[in-house]
Amino acid sequence: MIYSFLGFLLLFTLVGLSSAMFSRQTKADYYLASSGVSPWLVGLSAVATNNSGYMFIGVIGYTYTTGLASIWLMVGWIAGDFLASLYVHKRLRTATSSSGEVSYAGVLSNWHGQKYSALQRLIGIISLLFLLTYASAQMVAGSKALHVLLDWPLWSGAVVGAVLVCLYCLAGGIRASIWTDAAQSIVMMGAMAALLVVALANLGGIASAAIQMQAIEGFTHWFPEGLAFAGWGGVILFVISWGFAGLSVIGQPHVMVRFMTLRDSSKMNRARAWYYLWFILFYCMATGVGLLSRVFIADTGSFDAELALPTMAMDLLPPVFVGLILAGIFAATMSTADSLLLSCSAAITHDILPHKIEKTWFLKLVTVAITGGALLLALANSQSVFSLVIFAWSGLASAFGPLLLVLCFGGKPSQATAIAAVIIGFTAAITWRLLGYHGVIYEGLPGIAAGLAVLYLASLNRQTSTLREANS
């Protein structure tokens, strides 16, 4: 198994490193691949970056613990993601071209040709803080998989991952990450399908597996136990809140930058088709594996739910396939960590520092330094991957999602209004989580709603002032 893992991991790594042959040694190429990526690569890379360690480790672990009720996370997430994409992705790609910016913060701050430097710096700072947390979660996810399957110390996976990220950043920047994403997406789709088929066969088929799941108390309930006391209103709000989790993808710089790399904005529908086809198929299979894992691994008291996938693979599959799954998981988490850290690097060199840096050797140096910071966070981490990802995801979405939506619908908020929306949306989400309400309602819902409310009230006030001036 160890040789299989190392062999496949080497293959994924070589795919990423080969991108160096196409590097143009410019800032736009390092952060955006010169906006020349084909639709299928954009789609596969975006869905791999969206999911990565969160899907392999976090979602399967959440399904193992929650049961059938976890499907609302999948339904809400994909529906919210899709609705947002109808209005955002193509407009964001167009704004990227017209603004000439290479970062997510830069595009949002220069959408209509204005120069909102303070806003750009604020978005850069928030991105840096949350994306570092997110990247450390990816390293933790890879470490957990290596710990279970290879009995390596928990710290070793994070260190190996940090080395791979440095190699990617020294090779081709975001192009290396995109190519690796696409390779592991294709391989992991086949591996997950194989695991699902083998697991069902071992349980005697779909009907037999369903009966065994029904024997687990509360496991096949359609909604979490706590919502039974909230009535249908609570149930509907629960489902809608996960729709906001999917909509929150528009606030994730590391995912949205994939669509910013597309060769031609007119090909966005093709990129989205690849994205959602892969997303739906893989999410369904991951949820299925999560449900079946509870039947195979019944000791919920001492078992870490986020180790369900690697443990199940080790029990059911031949060593060569176990090595393949492990290499795919690890490559996915590290290529996502790489894209997160590249976004952090862009935040520092393009958004936060007063003078924008153009020399690629300095960009790479900053990325390596940030990788070291993420590694330290991963080594000190004591929270679950799922918890860390949701925390970072909701914070970024609440800060940036409302502003991006308003910009895509033609809004022209002032810099002061945009900054207020970013701060209030972000604060609302964090406060909601600190109060402990996130267990029932995803904190992105009140966070995004608060940001939108600020932008709407400011627009209403501006219209009222204009009418008063016209009538006076």
Coordinates of C-alpha atoms in Angstrom, one line a residue:
M1 CA 0.0 0.0 0.0
I2 CA 2.8 2.4 0.9
Y3 CA 4.4 2.0 -2.6
S4 CA 1.0 2.5 -4.3
F5 CA 0.5 5.7 -2.3
L6 CA 3.9 7.0 -3.0
G7 CA 3.7 6.1 -6.7
F8 CA 0.3 7.8 -7.3
L9 CA 1.3 10.8 -5.2
L10 CA 4.5 11.2 -7.3
L11 CA 2.3 11.0 -10.4
F12 CA 0.0 13.8 -9.1
T13 CA 3.0 15.9 -8.1
L14 CA 4.7 15.5 -11.5
V15 CA 1.4 16.7 -13.2
G16 CA 1.6 19.9 -11.2
L17 CA 5.3 20.4 -11.7
S18 CA 5.1 19.9 -15.4
S19 CA 3.1 23.2 -15.5
A20 CA 6.4 25.0 -15.1
M21 CA 7.0 24.4 -18.8
F22 CA 4.1 26.8 -19.6
S23 CA 5.0 29.5 -17.0
R24 CA 5.4 33.0 -18.4
Q25 CA 7.1 34.3 -15.3
T26 CA 4.6 37.1 -14.8
K27 CA 2.4 38.1 -11.9
A28 CA -0.8 37.6 -14.0
D29 CA 0.4 34.1 -15.0
Y30 CA 1.4 33.2 -11.4
Y31 CA -2.0 34.1 -9.9
L32 CA -4.4 33.8 -12.9
A33 CA -2.5 31.5 -15.4
S34 CA -2.8 34.5 -17.8
S35 CA -6.6 33.9 -17.9
G36 CA -6.0 31.2 -20.5
V37 CA -7.4 28.0 -18.9
S38 CA -9.9 25.8 -20.9
P39 CA -13.5 25.3 -19.6
W40 CA -13.1 21.6 -18.6
L41 CA -10.0 22.4 -16.5
V42 CA -11.7 25.4 -14.9
G43 CA -14.8 23.2 -14.0
L44 CA -12.8 20.3 -12.6
S45 CA -10.4 22.4 -10.7
A46 CA -13.2 24.6 -9.2
V47 CA -15.1 21.6 -8.0
A48 CA -12.0 19.9 -6.6
T49 CA -11.0 23.1 -4.8
N50 CA -14.5 23.5 -3.5
N51 CA -14.6 20.0 -2.0
S52 CA -11.0 18.6 -1.4
G53 CA -10.4 17.5 2.2
Y54 CA -13.7 18.9 3.3
M55 CA -15.6 16.4 1.1
F56 CA -13.3 13.4 1.6
I57 CA -12.8 13.9 5.4
G58 CA -15.3 16.4 6.7
V59 CA -18.6 15.6 4.8
I60 CA -18.2 11.8 5.1
G61 CA -17.4 12.3 8.8
Y62 CA -20.5 14.5 9.2
T63 CA -22.7 12.0 7.4
Y64 CA -21.3 9.2 9.6
T65 CA -22.4 11.1 12.7
T66 CA -25.6 12.7 11.5
G67 CA -27.1 10.0 9.2
L68 CA -29.6 10.6 6.4
A69 CA -30.4 14.1 7.6
S70 CA -27.0 15.1 6.2
I71 CA -28.4 15.0 2.7
W72 CA -29.9 18.5 3.3
L73 CA -26.4 19.8 3.4
M74 CA -25.8 18.4 -0.1
V75 CA -29.2 19.5 -1.5
G76 CA -28.9 23.0 0.0
W77 CA -25.3 23.4 -0.8
I78 CA -25.6 22.5 -4.5
A79 CA -28.8 24.5 -5.0
G80 CA -27.4 27.6 -3.4
D81 CA -24.2 27.3 -5.3
F82 CA -26.0 26.9 -8.6
L83 CA -28.3 29.9 -8.1
A84 CA -25.4 32.1 -7.3
S85 CA -23.5 30.9 -10.4
L86 CA -26.4 32.1 -12.7
Y87 CA -25.6 35.7 -11.8
V88 CA -22.0 35.8 -10.6
H89 CA -19.4 33.7 -12.5
K90 CA -19.6 35.3 -15.9
R91 CA -19.9 38.8 -14.6
L92 CA -16.9 38.2 -12.3
R93 CA -14.8 36.9 -15.3
T94 CA -15.8 40.0 -17.4
A95 CA -14.9 42.3 -14.5
T96 CA -11.5 40.6 -14.2
S97 CA -10.7 41.5 -17.8
S98 CA -12.0 45.0 -17.6
S99 CA -10.2 45.9 -14.3
G100 CA -6.9 44.2 -15.2
E101 CA -6.6 43.0 -11.6
V102 CA -5.1 39.6 -10.6
S103 CA -6.7 39.1 -7.2
Y104 CA -10.3 38.6 -6.0
A105 CA -10.0 41.6 -3.7
G106 CA -8.7 43.7 -6.6
V107 CA -11.6 42.9 -8.9
L108 CA -14.2 43.7 -6.2
S109 CA -12.5 46.9 -5.3
N110 CA -12.2 48.2 -8.9
W111 CA -15.5 46.8 -10.4
H112 CA -16.8 49.9 -12.0
G113 CA -13.4 51.4 -12.8
Q114 CA -13.1 53.2 -9.5
K115 CA -10.2 52.8 -7.1
Y116 CA -11.3 51.7 -3.6
S117 CA -7.9 51.2 -2.1
A118 CA -9.1 51.0 1.6
L119 CA -11.7 48.4 0.6
Q120 CA -9.1 46.3 -1.3
R121 CA -6.8 46.3 1.7
L122 CA -9.6 45.3 4.1
I123 CA -10.7 42.4 1.8
G124 CA -7.0 41.4 1.5
I125 CA -6.6 41.3 5.3
I126 CA -9.8 39.3 6.0
S127 CA -8.9 36.9 3.2
L128 CA -5.4 36.4 4.6
L129 CA -6.7 35.5 8.1
F130 CA -9.4 33.1 7.0
L131 CA -7.7 31.5 4.1
L132 CA -4.7 30.7 6.4
T133 CA -7.2 28.9 8.8
Y134 CA -8.7 27.1 5.8
A135 CA -5.3 26.0 4.5
S136 CA -4.3 24.6 7.9
A137 CA -7.6 22.6 7.9
Q138 CA -6.6 21.1 4.5
M139 CA -3.2 20.0 5.9
V140 CA -4.9 18.5 9.0
A141 CA -7.2 16.5 6.6
G142 CA -4.3 15.1 4.7
S143 CA -2.5 14.3 8.0
K144 CA -5.5 12.4 9.4
A145 CA -5.7 10.2 6.3
L146 CA -2.0 9.3 6.4
H147 CA -2.2 8.6 10.2
V148 CA -4.9 6.0 9.7
L149 CA -3.7 4.2 6.6
L150 CA 0.1 4.4 7.0
D151 CA 0.3 4.9 10.8
W152 CA 2.4 8.0 10.3
P153 CA 2.5 10.6 13.1
L154 CA -0.2 13.2 12.7
W155 CA 2.3 15.9 12.2
S156 CA 4.1 14.2 9.3
G157 CA 1.3 14.6 6.7
A158 CA 1.2 18.4 7.3
V159 CA 4.9 18.6 6.8
V160 CA 4.9 16.6 3.6
G161 CA 1.9 18.7 2.4
A162 CA 3.8 21.9 3.1
V163 CA 6.7 20.6 1.0
L164 CA 4.4 19.8 -1.9
V165 CA 2.8 23.2 -1.7
C166 CA 6.2 24.8 -1.9
L167 CA 7.0 22.7 -5.0
Y168 CA 3.7 23.8 -6.7
C169 CA 4.3 27.4 -6.0
L170 CA 7.9 27.3 -7.2
A171 CA 6.7 25.5 -10.4
G172 CA 3.7 27.1 -12.0
G173 CA 1.6 28.9 -9.4
I174 CA -2.1 28.5 -9.9
R175 CA -1.6 26.6 -13.1
A176 CA 0.1 23.8 -11.2
S177 CA -2.8 23.7 -8.7
I178 CA -5.4 23.6 -11.5
W179 CA -3.7 20.7 -13.3
T180 CA -3.3 18.7 -10.2
D181 CA -6.9 19.4 -9.3
A182 CA -8.1 18.0 -12.6
A183 CA -6.0 14.9 -12.4
Q184 CA -7.1 13.9 -8.9
S185 CA -10.7 14.8 -9.7
I186 CA -10.8 12.2 -12.5
V187 CA -9.0 9.5 -10.4
M188 CA -11.0 10.1 -7.2
M189 CA -14.3 9.9 -9.1
G190 CA -13.4 6.3 -10.1
A191 CA -12.0 5.4 -6.7
M192 CA -15.1 6.6 -4.8
A193 CA -17.4 4.8 -7.2
A194 CA -15.4 1.6 -6.7
L195 CA -15.5 1.9 -2.9
L196 CA -19.3 2.5 -3.0
V197 CA -19.9 -0.6 -5.2
V198 CA -17.6 -2.8 -3.1
A199 CA -19.3 -1.6 0.2
L200 CA -22.8 -2.3 -1.1
A201 CA -21.7 -5.8 -2.3
N202 CA -20.3 -6.6 1.1
L203 CA -23.6 -5.6 2.7
G204 CA -25.7 -7.7 0.4
G205 CA -27.0 -4.9 -1.9
I206 CA -28.9 -1.7 -1.5
A207 CA -32.0 -3.2 0.2
S208 CA -29.9 -5.0 2.8
A209 CA -27.8 -1.9 3.4
A210 CA -31.0 0.1 4.0
I211 CA -32.3 -2.3 6.5
Q212 CA -29.0 -2.3 8.5
M213 CA -29.0 1.5 8.5
Q214 CA -32.6 1.6 9.7
A215 CA -31.5 -0.6 12.7
I216 CA -29.3 2.3 13.9
E217 CA -31.5 4.5 16.1
G218 CA -32.3 7.9 14.5
F219 CA -29.8 7.3 11.7
T220 CA -32.4 7.3 8.9
H221 CA -34.5 10.3 10.1
W222 CA -34.9 12.9 7.5
F223 CA -34.0 15.8 9.8
P224 CA -31.7 16.2 12.8
E225 CA -33.3 15.3 16.2
G226 CA -33.0 18.8 17.5
L227 CA -35.4 20.2 14.9
A228 CA -38.3 18.0 16.0
F229 CA -39.1 20.7 18.6
A230 CA -38.8 23.6 16.2
G231 CA -41.7 22.5 13.9
W232 CA -41.8 22.9 10.1
G233 CA -40.7 26.5 10.4
G234 CA -37.4 25.3 12.0
V235 CA -37.1 22.6 9.4
I236 CA -37.5 25.0 6.4
L237 CA -35.1 27.5 8.0
F238 CA -32.5 24.6 8.5
V239 CA -32.7 23.7 4.8
I240 CA -32.5 27.3 3.6
S241 CA -29.5 27.9 5.8
W242 CA -27.6 25.2 4.0
G243 CA -28.7 26.8 0.7
F244 CA -26.8 29.9 2.0
A245 CA -23.8 27.6 2.6
G246 CA -23.8 26.8 -1.1
L247 CA -24.4 30.4 -2.1
S248 CA -21.4 31.2 0.0
V249 CA -19.0 29.9 -2.6
I250 CA -19.1 33.3 -4.3
G251 CA -17.3 34.7 -1.2
Q252 CA -14.4 32.2 -1.5
P253 CA -11.4 33.8 -3.3
H254 CA -9.6 30.5 -3.8
V255 CA -12.7 29.0 -5.7
M256 CA -13.8 32.0 -7.6
V257 CA -10.3 32.7 -8.9
R258 CA -10.7 29.5 -10.9
F259 CA -13.5 31.1 -12.9
M260 CA -11.4 34.2 -13.2
T261 CA -8.7 32.1 -15.1
L262 CA -11.1 31.0 -17.8
R263 CA -9.9 31.7 -21.4
D264 CA -13.1 33.3 -22.6
S265 CA -16.1 34.5 -20.6
S266 CA -18.4 33.3 -23.4
K267 CA -17.4 29.7 -22.5
M268 CA -18.6 30.0 -18.9
N269 CA -21.6 27.8 -19.4
R270 CA -19.3 25.0 -20.5
A271 CA -17.1 25.4 -17.5
R272 CA -20.2 25.4 -15.2
A273 CA -21.5 22.2 -16.9
W274 CA -18.3 20.4 -16.0
Y275 CA -18.4 21.8 -12.5
Y276 CA -22.0 20.8 -11.6
L277 CA -21.8 17.4 -13.3
W278 CA -18.8 16.4 -11.3
F279 CA -20.1 18.1 -8.1
I280 CA -23.5 16.3 -8.1
L281 CA -22.1 12.9 -8.9
F282 CA -19.2 13.0 -6.4
Y283 CA -21.3 14.5 -3.6
C284 CA -23.9 11.8 -4.0
M285 CA -21.3 9.1 -3.9
A286 CA -19.5 10.7 -0.9
T287 CA -22.8 10.8 1.0
G288 CA -23.5 7.2 0.2
V289 CA -20.1 6.2 1.4
G290 CA -20.6 8.2 4.6
L291 CA -24.0 6.4 5.3
L292 CA -22.5 3.0 4.6
S293 CA -19.5 3.7 6.8
R294 CA -21.7 3.8 9.9
V295 CA -22.8 0.2 9.3
F296 CA -19.2 -1.0 8.9
I297 CA -17.8 1.1 11.8
A298 CA -20.3 0.9 14.6
D299 CA -18.1 2.0 17.5
T300 CA -19.1 5.7 17.5
G301 CA -17.9 6.3 21.1
S302 CA -14.1 6.1 20.5
F303 CA -13.9 6.5 16.7
D304 CA -13.0 9.8 15.0
A305 CA -15.8 10.2 12.4
E306 CA -13.5 12.1 10.1
L307 CA -11.4 9.0 9.6
A308 CA -14.4 7.0 8.2
L309 CA -13.3 7.1 4.5
P310 CA -9.7 6.0 4.9
T311 CA -10.7 3.3 7.5
M312 CA -13.4 1.9 5.3
A313 CA -11.1 1.9 2.3
M314 CA -8.5 0.0 4.2
D315 CA -11.0 -2.6 5.3
L316 CA -12.6 -3.2 1.9
L317 CA -10.2 -2.5 -0.9
P318 CA -7.0 -4.1 -2.2
P319 CA -3.8 -2.3 -1.1
V320 CA -3.2 -0.7 -4.5
F321 CA -6.6 1.0 -4.5
V322 CA -6.2 2.1 -0.9
G323 CA -2.9 3.7 -1.9
L324 CA -4.7 5.4 -4.9
I325 CA -7.5 6.8 -2.6
L326 CA -5.0 8.0 -0.1
A327 CA -2.9 9.7 -2.7
G328 CA -6.0 11.2 -4.3
I329 CA -7.2 12.6 -0.9
F330 CA -3.7 13.9 -0.1
A331 CA -3.2 15.5 -3.5
A332 CA -6.7 17.1 -3.3
T333 CA -6.1 18.6 0.1
M334 CA -2.7 19.9 -0.8
S335 CA -3.6 21.4 -4.2
T336 CA -6.5 23.1 -2.4
A337 CA -4.1 24.3 0.3
D338 CA -1.9 25.5 -2.5
S339 CA -4.7 27.6 -4.1
L340 CA -5.6 29.0 -0.6
L341 CA -2.0 30.0 0.1
L342 CA -1.7 31.5 -3.4
S343 CA -4.7 33.7 -2.6
C344 CA -3.0 34.6 0.7
S345 CA 0.1 35.5 -1.3
A346 CA -2.0 37.7 -3.7
A347 CA -3.6 39.3 -0.7
I348 CA -0.2 40.4 0.7
T349 CA 1.6 41.3 -2.5
H350 CA -1.3 42.8 -4.4
D351 CA -3.9 44.0 -1.9
I352 CA -2.3 44.8 1.5
L353 CA 1.2 46.1 0.7
P354 CA 1.1 49.8 -0.4
H355 CA 3.3 49.0 -3.4
K356 CA 2.2 46.1 -5.6
I357 CA 4.9 43.6 -6.2
E358 CA 5.6 42.4 -9.7
K359 CA 8.7 40.2 -9.5
T360 CA 7.8 36.5 -9.5
W361 CA 10.7 35.4 -7.3
F362 CA 9.3 37.6 -4.5
L363 CA 5.8 36.3 -5.1
K364 CA 7.1 32.8 -4.7
L365 CA 9.1 33.7 -1.6
V366 CA 6.0 35.2 0.0
T367 CA 4.0 32.0 -0.8
V368 CA 6.7 29.8 0.8
A369 CA 6.6 32.0 4.0
I370 CA 2.8 31.8 4.2
T371 CA 3.0 28.1 3.8
G372 CA 5.2 28.0 6.8
G373 CA 2.6 29.9 8.8
A374 CA -0.2 27.5 7.7
L375 CA 2.0 24.6 8.7
L376 CA 2.4 26.0 12.2
L377 CA -1.4 26.5 12.5
A378 CA -2.0 22.9 11.3
L379 CA 0.4 21.5 13.9
A380 CA -1.3 23.4 16.7
N381 CA -4.8 22.6 15.5
S382 CA -7.2 20.8 17.9
Q383 CA -10.5 21.3 16.0
S384 CA -12.2 19.1 13.4
V385 CA -11.7 19.7 9.6
F386 CA -15.4 20.2 9.2
S387 CA -15.6 22.8 12.0
L388 CA -12.6 24.7 10.7
V389 CA -13.8 24.8 7.1
I390 CA -17.3 25.9 7.9
F391 CA -15.9 28.6 10.2
A392 CA -13.6 30.0 7.4
W393 CA -16.3 29.4 4.7
S394 CA -19.0 31.3 6.5
G395 CA -16.7 34.2 7.5
L396 CA -15.5 34.8 4.0
A397 CA -19.0 34.4 2.5
S398 CA -20.5 36.9 5.0
A399 CA -17.8 39.4 4.4
F400 CA -17.6 39.3 0.6
G401 CA -20.7 37.6 -0.8
P402 CA -23.2 40.4 -0.3
L403 CA -20.9 43.0 -1.9
L404 CA -20.2 40.7 -4.9
L405 CA -24.0 40.0 -5.4
V406 CA -24.8 43.7 -5.4
L407 CA -22.0 44.5 -7.8
C408 CA -23.2 41.7 -10.2
F409 CA -26.7 43.2 -10.2
G410 CA -25.4 46.6 -11.2
G411 CA -25.1 48.2 -7.8
K412 CA -22.6 51.0 -7.2
P413 CA -22.1 51.3 -3.4
S414 CA -19.6 53.9 -2.1
Q415 CA -16.4 52.7 -0.6
A416 CA -17.7 53.6 2.9
T417 CA -20.9 51.6 2.3
A418 CA -18.9 48.6 0.9
I419 CA -16.6 48.6 3.9
A420 CA -19.5 48.7 6.3
A421 CA -21.2 45.8 4.6
V422 CA -18.0 43.7 4.7
I423 CA -17.4 44.4 8.4
I424 CA -21.1 44.0 9.6
G425 CA -21.7 40.8 7.5
F426 CA -18.5 39.3 8.8
T427 CA -19.2 40.3 12.5
A428 CA -22.8 39.0 12.3
A429 CA -21.6 35.6 11.2
I430 CA -18.9 35.3 13.8
T431 CA -21.2 36.5 16.6
W432 CA -23.9 34.0 15.6
R433 CA -21.3 31.2 15.8
L434 CA -19.9 32.4 19.2
L435 CA -23.4 32.4 20.6
G436 CA -23.7 28.7 19.6
Y437 CA -26.7 29.1 17.2
H438 CA -24.7 27.6 14.3
G439 CA -25.8 24.1 15.4
V440 CA -29.3 24.9 14.1
I441 CA -28.8 27.7 11.5
Y442 CA -25.7 28.0 9.4
E443 CA -24.1 31.3 10.4
G444 CA -23.7 32.4 6.8
L445 CA -27.4 33.1 6.6
P446 CA -27.5 35.9 9.2
G447 CA -24.1 37.1 8.0
I448 CA -25.0 37.4 4.4
A449 CA -28.4 38.9 5.3
A450 CA -26.8 41.5 7.5
G451 CA -24.4 42.5 4.7
L452 CA -27.2 42.7 2.1
A453 CA -29.3 44.8 4.6
V454 CA -26.5 47.4 4.9
L455 CA -26.1 47.7 1.2
Y456 CA -29.9 47.9 0.6
L457 CA -30.4 50.5 3.3
A458 CA -27.6 52.6 2.0
S459 CA -29.0 52.4 -1.6
L460 CA -32.5 53.4 -0.2
N461 CA -31.0 56.3 1.7
R462 CA -29.2 57.5 -1.4
Q463 CA -32.3 57.3 -3.6
T464 CA -34.3 59.2 -0.9
S465 CA -31.6 61.9 -0.8
T466 CA -31.7 62.2 -4.6
L467 CA -35.5 62.6 -4.6
R468 CA -35.3 65.3 -2.0
E469 CA -32.7 67.2 -3.9
A470 CA -34.7 66.9 -7.1
N471 CA -37.9 68.2 -5.4
S472 CA -36.2 71.1 -3.6

